[in-house]
GROMACS .gro file of C-alpha atoms in nm:
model
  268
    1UNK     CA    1   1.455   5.019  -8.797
    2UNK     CA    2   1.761   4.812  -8.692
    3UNK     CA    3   1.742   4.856  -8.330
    4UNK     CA    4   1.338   4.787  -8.362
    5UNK     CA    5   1.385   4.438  -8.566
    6UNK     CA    6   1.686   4.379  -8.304
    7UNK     CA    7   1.409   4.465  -7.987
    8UNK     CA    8   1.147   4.210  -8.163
    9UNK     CA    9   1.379   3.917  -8.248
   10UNK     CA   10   1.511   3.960  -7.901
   11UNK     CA   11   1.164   3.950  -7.756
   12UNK     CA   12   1.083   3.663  -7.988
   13UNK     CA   13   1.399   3.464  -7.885
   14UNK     CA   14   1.306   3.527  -7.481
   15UNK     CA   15   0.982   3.392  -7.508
   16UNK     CA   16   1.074   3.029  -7.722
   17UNK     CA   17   1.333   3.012  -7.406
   18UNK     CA   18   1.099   3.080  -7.142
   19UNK     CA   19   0.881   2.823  -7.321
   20UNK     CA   20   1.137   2.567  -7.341
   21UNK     CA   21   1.227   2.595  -6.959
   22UNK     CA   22   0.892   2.545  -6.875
   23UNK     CA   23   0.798   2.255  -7.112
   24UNK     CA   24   1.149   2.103  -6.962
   25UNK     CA   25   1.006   2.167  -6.594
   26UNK     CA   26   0.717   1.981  -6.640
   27UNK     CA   27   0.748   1.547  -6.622
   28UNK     CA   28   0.536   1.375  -6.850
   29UNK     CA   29   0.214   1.427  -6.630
   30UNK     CA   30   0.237   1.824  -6.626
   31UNK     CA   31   0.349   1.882  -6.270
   32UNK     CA   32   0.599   2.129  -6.219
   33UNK     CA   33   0.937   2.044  -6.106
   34UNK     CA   34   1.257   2.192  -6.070
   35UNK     CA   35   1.529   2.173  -6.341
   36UNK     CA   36   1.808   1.969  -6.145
   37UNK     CA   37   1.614   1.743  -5.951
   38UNK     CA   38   1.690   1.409  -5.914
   39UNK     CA   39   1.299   1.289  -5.861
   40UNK     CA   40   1.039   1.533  -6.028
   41UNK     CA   41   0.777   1.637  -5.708
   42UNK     CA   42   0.495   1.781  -5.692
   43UNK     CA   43   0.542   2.110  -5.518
   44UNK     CA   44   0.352   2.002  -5.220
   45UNK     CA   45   0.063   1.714  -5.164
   46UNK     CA   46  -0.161   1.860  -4.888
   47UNK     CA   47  -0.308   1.582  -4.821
   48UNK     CA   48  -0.014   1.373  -4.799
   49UNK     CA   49  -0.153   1.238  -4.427
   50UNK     CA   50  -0.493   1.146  -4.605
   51UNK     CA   51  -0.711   1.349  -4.355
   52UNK     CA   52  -0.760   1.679  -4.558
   53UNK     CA   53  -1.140   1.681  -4.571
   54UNK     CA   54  -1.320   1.609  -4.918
   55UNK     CA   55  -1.551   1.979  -5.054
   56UNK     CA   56  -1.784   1.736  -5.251
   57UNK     CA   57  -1.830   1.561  -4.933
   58UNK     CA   58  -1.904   1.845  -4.756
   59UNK     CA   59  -2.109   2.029  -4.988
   60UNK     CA   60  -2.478   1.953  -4.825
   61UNK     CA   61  -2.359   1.866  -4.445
   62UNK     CA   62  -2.496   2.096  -4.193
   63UNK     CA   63  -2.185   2.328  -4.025
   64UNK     CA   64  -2.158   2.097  -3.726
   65UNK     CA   65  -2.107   1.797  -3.951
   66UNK     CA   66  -1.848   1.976  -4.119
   67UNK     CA   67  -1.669   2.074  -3.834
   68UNK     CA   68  -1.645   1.686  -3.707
   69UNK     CA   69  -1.436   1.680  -4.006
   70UNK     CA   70  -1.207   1.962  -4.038
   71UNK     CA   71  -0.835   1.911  -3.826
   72UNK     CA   72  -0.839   2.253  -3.579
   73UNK     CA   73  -0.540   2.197  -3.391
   74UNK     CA   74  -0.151   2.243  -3.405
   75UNK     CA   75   0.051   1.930  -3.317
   76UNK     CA   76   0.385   1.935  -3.219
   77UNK     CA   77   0.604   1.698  -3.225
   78UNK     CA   78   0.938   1.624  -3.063
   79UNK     CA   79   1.155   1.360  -3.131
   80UNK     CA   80   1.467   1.253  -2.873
   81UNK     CA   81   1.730   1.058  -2.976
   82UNK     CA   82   1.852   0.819  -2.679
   83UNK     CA   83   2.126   0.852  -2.531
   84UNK     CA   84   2.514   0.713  -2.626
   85UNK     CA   85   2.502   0.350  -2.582
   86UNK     CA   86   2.768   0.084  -2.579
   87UNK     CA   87   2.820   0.065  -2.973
   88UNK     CA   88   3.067  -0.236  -2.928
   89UNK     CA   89   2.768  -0.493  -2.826
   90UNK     CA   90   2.605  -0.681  -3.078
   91UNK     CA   91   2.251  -0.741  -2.978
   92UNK     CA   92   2.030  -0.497  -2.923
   93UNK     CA   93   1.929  -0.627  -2.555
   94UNK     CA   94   2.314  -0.539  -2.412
   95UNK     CA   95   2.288  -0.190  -2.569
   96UNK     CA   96   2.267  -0.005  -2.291
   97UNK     CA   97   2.347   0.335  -2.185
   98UNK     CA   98   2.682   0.396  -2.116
   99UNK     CA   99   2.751   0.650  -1.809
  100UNK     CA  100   2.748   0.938  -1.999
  101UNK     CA  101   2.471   0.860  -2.211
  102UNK     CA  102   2.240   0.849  -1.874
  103UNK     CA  103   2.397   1.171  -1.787
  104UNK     CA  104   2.315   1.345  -2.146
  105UNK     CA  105   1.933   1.224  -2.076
  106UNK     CA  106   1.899   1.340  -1.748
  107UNK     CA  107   2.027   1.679  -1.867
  108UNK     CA  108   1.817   1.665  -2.200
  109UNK     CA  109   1.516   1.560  -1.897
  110UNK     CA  110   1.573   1.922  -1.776
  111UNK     CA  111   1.521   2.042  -2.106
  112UNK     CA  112   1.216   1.919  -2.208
  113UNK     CA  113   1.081   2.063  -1.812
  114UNK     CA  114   1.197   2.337  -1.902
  115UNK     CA  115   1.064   2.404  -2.286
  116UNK     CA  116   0.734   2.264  -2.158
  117UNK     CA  117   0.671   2.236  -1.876
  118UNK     CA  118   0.304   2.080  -1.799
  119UNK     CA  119   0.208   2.149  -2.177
  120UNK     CA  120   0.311   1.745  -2.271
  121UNK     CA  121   0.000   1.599  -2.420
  122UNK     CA  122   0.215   1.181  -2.428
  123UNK     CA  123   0.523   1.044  -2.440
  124UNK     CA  124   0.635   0.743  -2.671
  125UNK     CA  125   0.914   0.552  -2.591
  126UNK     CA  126   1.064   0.274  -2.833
  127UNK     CA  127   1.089  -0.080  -2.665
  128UNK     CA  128   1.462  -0.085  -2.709
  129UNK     CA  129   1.690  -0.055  -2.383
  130UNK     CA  130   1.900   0.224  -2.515
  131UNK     CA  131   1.549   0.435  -2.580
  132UNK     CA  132   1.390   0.311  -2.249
  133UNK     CA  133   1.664   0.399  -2.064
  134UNK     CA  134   1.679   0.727  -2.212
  135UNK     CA  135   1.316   0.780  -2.179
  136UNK     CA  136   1.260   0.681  -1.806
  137UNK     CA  137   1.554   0.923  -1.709
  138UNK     CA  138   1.392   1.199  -1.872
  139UNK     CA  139   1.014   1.080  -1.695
  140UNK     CA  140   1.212   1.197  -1.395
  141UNK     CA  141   1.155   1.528  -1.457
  142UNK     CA  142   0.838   1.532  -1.574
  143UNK     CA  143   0.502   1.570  -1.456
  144UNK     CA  144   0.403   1.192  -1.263
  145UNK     CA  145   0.058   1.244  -1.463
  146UNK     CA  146   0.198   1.257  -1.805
  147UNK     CA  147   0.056   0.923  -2.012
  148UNK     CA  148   0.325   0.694  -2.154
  149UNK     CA  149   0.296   0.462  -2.400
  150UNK     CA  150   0.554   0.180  -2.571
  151UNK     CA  151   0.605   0.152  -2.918
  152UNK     CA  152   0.804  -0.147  -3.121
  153UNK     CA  153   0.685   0.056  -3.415
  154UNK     CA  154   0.986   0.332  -3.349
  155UNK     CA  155   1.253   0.041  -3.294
  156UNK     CA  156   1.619   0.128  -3.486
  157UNK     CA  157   1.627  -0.008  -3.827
  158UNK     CA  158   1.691   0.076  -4.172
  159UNK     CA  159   1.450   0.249  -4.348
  160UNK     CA  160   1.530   0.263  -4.678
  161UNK     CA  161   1.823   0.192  -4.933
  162UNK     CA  162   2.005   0.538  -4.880
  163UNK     CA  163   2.187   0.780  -5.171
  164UNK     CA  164   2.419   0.817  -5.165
  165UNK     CA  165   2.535   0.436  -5.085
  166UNK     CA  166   2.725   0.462  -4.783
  167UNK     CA  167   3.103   0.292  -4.795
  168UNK     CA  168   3.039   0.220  -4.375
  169UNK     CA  169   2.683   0.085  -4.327
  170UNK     CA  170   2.515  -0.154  -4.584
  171UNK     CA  171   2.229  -0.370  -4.444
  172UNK     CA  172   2.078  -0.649  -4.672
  173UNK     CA  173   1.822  -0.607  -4.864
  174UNK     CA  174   1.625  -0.815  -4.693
  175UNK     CA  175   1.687  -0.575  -4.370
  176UNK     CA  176   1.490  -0.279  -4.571
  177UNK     CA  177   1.240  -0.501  -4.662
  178UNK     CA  178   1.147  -0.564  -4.293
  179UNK     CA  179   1.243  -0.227  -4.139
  180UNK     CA  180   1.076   0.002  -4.410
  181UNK     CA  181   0.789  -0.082  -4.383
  182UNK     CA  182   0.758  -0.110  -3.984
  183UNK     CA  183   0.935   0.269  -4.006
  184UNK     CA  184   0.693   0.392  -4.235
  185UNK     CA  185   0.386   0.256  -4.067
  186UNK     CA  186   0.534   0.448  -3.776
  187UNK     CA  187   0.546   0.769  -3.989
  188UNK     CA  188   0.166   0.755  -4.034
  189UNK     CA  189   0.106   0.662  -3.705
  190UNK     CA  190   0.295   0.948  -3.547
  191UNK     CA  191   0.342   1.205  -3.795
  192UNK     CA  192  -0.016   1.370  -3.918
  193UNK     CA  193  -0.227   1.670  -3.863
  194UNK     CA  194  -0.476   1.651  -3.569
  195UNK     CA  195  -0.763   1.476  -3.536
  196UNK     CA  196  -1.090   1.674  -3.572
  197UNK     CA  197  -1.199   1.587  -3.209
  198UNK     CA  198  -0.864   1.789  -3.108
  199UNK     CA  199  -0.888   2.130  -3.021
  200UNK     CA  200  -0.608   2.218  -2.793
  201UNK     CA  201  -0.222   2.237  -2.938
  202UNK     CA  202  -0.090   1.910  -2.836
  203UNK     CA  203   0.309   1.818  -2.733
  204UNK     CA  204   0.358   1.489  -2.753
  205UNK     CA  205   0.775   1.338  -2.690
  206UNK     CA  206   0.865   1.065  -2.860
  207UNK     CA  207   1.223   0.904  -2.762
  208UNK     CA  208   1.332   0.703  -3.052
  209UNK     CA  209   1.639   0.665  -3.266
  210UNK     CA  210   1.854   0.884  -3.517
  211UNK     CA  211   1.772   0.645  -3.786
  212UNK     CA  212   1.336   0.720  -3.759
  213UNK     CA  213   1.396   1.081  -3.690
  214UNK     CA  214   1.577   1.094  -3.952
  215UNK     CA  215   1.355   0.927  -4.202
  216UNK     CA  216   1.062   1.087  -4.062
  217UNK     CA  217   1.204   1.437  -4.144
  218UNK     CA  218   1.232   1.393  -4.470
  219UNK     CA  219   0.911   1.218  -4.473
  220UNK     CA  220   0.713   1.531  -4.293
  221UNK     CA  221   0.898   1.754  -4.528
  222UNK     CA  222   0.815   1.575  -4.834
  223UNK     CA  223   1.207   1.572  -4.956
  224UNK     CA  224   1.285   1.225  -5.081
  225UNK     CA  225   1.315   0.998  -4.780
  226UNK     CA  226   1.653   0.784  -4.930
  227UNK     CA  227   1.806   1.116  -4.834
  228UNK     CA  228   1.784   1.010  -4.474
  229UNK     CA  229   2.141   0.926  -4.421
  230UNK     CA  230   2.234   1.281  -4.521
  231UNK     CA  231   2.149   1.403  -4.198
  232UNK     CA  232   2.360   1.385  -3.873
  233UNK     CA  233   2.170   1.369  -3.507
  234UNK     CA  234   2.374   1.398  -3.206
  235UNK     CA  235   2.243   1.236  -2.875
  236UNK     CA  236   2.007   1.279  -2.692
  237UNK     CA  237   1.959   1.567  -2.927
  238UNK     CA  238   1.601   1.734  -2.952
  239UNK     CA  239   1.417   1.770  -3.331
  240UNK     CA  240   1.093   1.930  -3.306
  241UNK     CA  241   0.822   1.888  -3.624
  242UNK     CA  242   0.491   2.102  -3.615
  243UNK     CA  243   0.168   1.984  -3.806
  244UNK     CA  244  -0.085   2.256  -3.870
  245UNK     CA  245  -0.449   2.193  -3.922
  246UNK     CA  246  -0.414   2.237  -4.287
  247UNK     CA  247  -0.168   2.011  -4.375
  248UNK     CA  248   0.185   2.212  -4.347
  249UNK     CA  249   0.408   2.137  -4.158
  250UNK     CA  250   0.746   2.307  -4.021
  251UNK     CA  251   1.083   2.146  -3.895
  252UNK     CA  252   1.127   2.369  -3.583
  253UNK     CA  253   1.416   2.261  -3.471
  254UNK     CA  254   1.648   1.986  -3.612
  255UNK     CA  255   1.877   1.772  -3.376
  256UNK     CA  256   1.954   2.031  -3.126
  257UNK     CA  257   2.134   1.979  -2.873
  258UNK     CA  258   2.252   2.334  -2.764
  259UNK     CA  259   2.130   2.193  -2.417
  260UNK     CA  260   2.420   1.973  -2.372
  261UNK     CA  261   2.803   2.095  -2.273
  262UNK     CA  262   3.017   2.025  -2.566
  263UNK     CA  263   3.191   1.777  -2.397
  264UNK     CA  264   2.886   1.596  -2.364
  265UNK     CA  265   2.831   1.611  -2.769
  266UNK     CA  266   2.838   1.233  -2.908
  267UNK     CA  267   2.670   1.056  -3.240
  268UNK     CA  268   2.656   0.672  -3.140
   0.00000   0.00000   0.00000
């Protein structure tokens, strides 16, 4: 009789806690969150890019009309850091490459010939000097026919107000005002699931800076994005995101740079 009021209470006890962990799980509008986390998330948004097709919509549209709206292909997405620049400048015009830095992008160049070859769909390059540099070296060794297109949209900046507050790097408030919101338009301009018309896996390169990859990571992943500055990018190091047609996406590959001799390794 003991050991059977002992089995109940015990029972009894296990399911008020199980209750409790859930109820604390939950914010105050019901989504589910893990215990410890600094922001409560939804597990995932799949339609965080805005392009996952509406069912009510669809509901009376004839199978080809619904196929003009359904995303069919994988996009991948590969994102270069430039080169090492001269740090000591001020303005942004006189950061150039420094010797080495041109030799770490004609070696990342090879690379991206090699991991591709003729699959690259574009390449972006940001209008900064360090980033065109970078990204003419590596057009070297690409196909002649590849499109290239210029973006001030992936220009260095600060995205957002990261935490932990650096002791090193603190921009004005004013500077994430500015940046942010260029950086995030960039996000949705470069970082979604493919367009319906698309029906062929696409590569596209896009030579940028640490501080957009970065933010764009944790972005794609749906982390929270002032956890940029957490991450470390070598350069000319290679990160690699892939959208799927449904939404998902997968960080391939961050910041590698196994490509590159270690004495060749540098962050600025």
């Amino acid at each position: 009789m003991f050991l059977k009021t002992l089995a109940i209470s015990t029972s009894t006890v296990g399911t008020i806690l199980y209750t409790q962990y859930i109820a604390f799980c939950k914010d105050k509008d019901n989504k589910t969150h893990h215990p410890g986390r600094i922001h409560p998330t939804t597990l995932w948004d799949d339609n965080w890019d805005f392009m996952k097709p509406d069912k009510e919509a669809m509901k009376n549209l004839s199978d080809d009309e619904k196929a003009g709206m359904i995303s069919k292909a994988v996009r991948n997405i590969y994102l270069v850091r430039h080169g090492q620049y001269e740090i000591g400048e001020t303005e942004p015009q006189k950061r150039i490459l420094t010797e080495l830095g041109r030799h770490q992008a004609e070696v990342t160049g090879e690379r991206i010939k090699d991991l591709l070859g003729d699959k690259i769909s574009h390449v972006y390059i940001s209008t900064y000097p360090r980033a065109m540099e970078t990204g003419h070296i590596i057009l070297k060794h690409l196909d002649k026919d590849v499109p290239v297109d210029y973006s001030e949209l992936v220009r260095e900046g600060a995205p957002i107000a990261p935490i932990p507050e650096p002791e090193y790097w603190k921009p004005e408030p004013w500077e994430f005002h500015r940046d942010g919101a260029r950086i995030e338009a960039a996000f949705r301009n470069f970082i979604h699931r493919a367009h319906p018309a698309q029906t062929e896996e696409s590569h596209d390169v896009v030579v940028c800076h640490g501080n957009v990859i970065r933010y764009f990571v944790c972005r794609a992943l749906q982390n929270d994005p002032a956890g940029w500055l957490r991450l470390s990018l070598a350069n000319c190091s290679v990160t690699h995101l892939v959208v799927k047609p449904n939404g998902n996406v997968t960080l391939r590959g961050l910041g590698e740079k196994g490509h590159l001799p270690p004495d060749m390794v540098t962050y600025n």
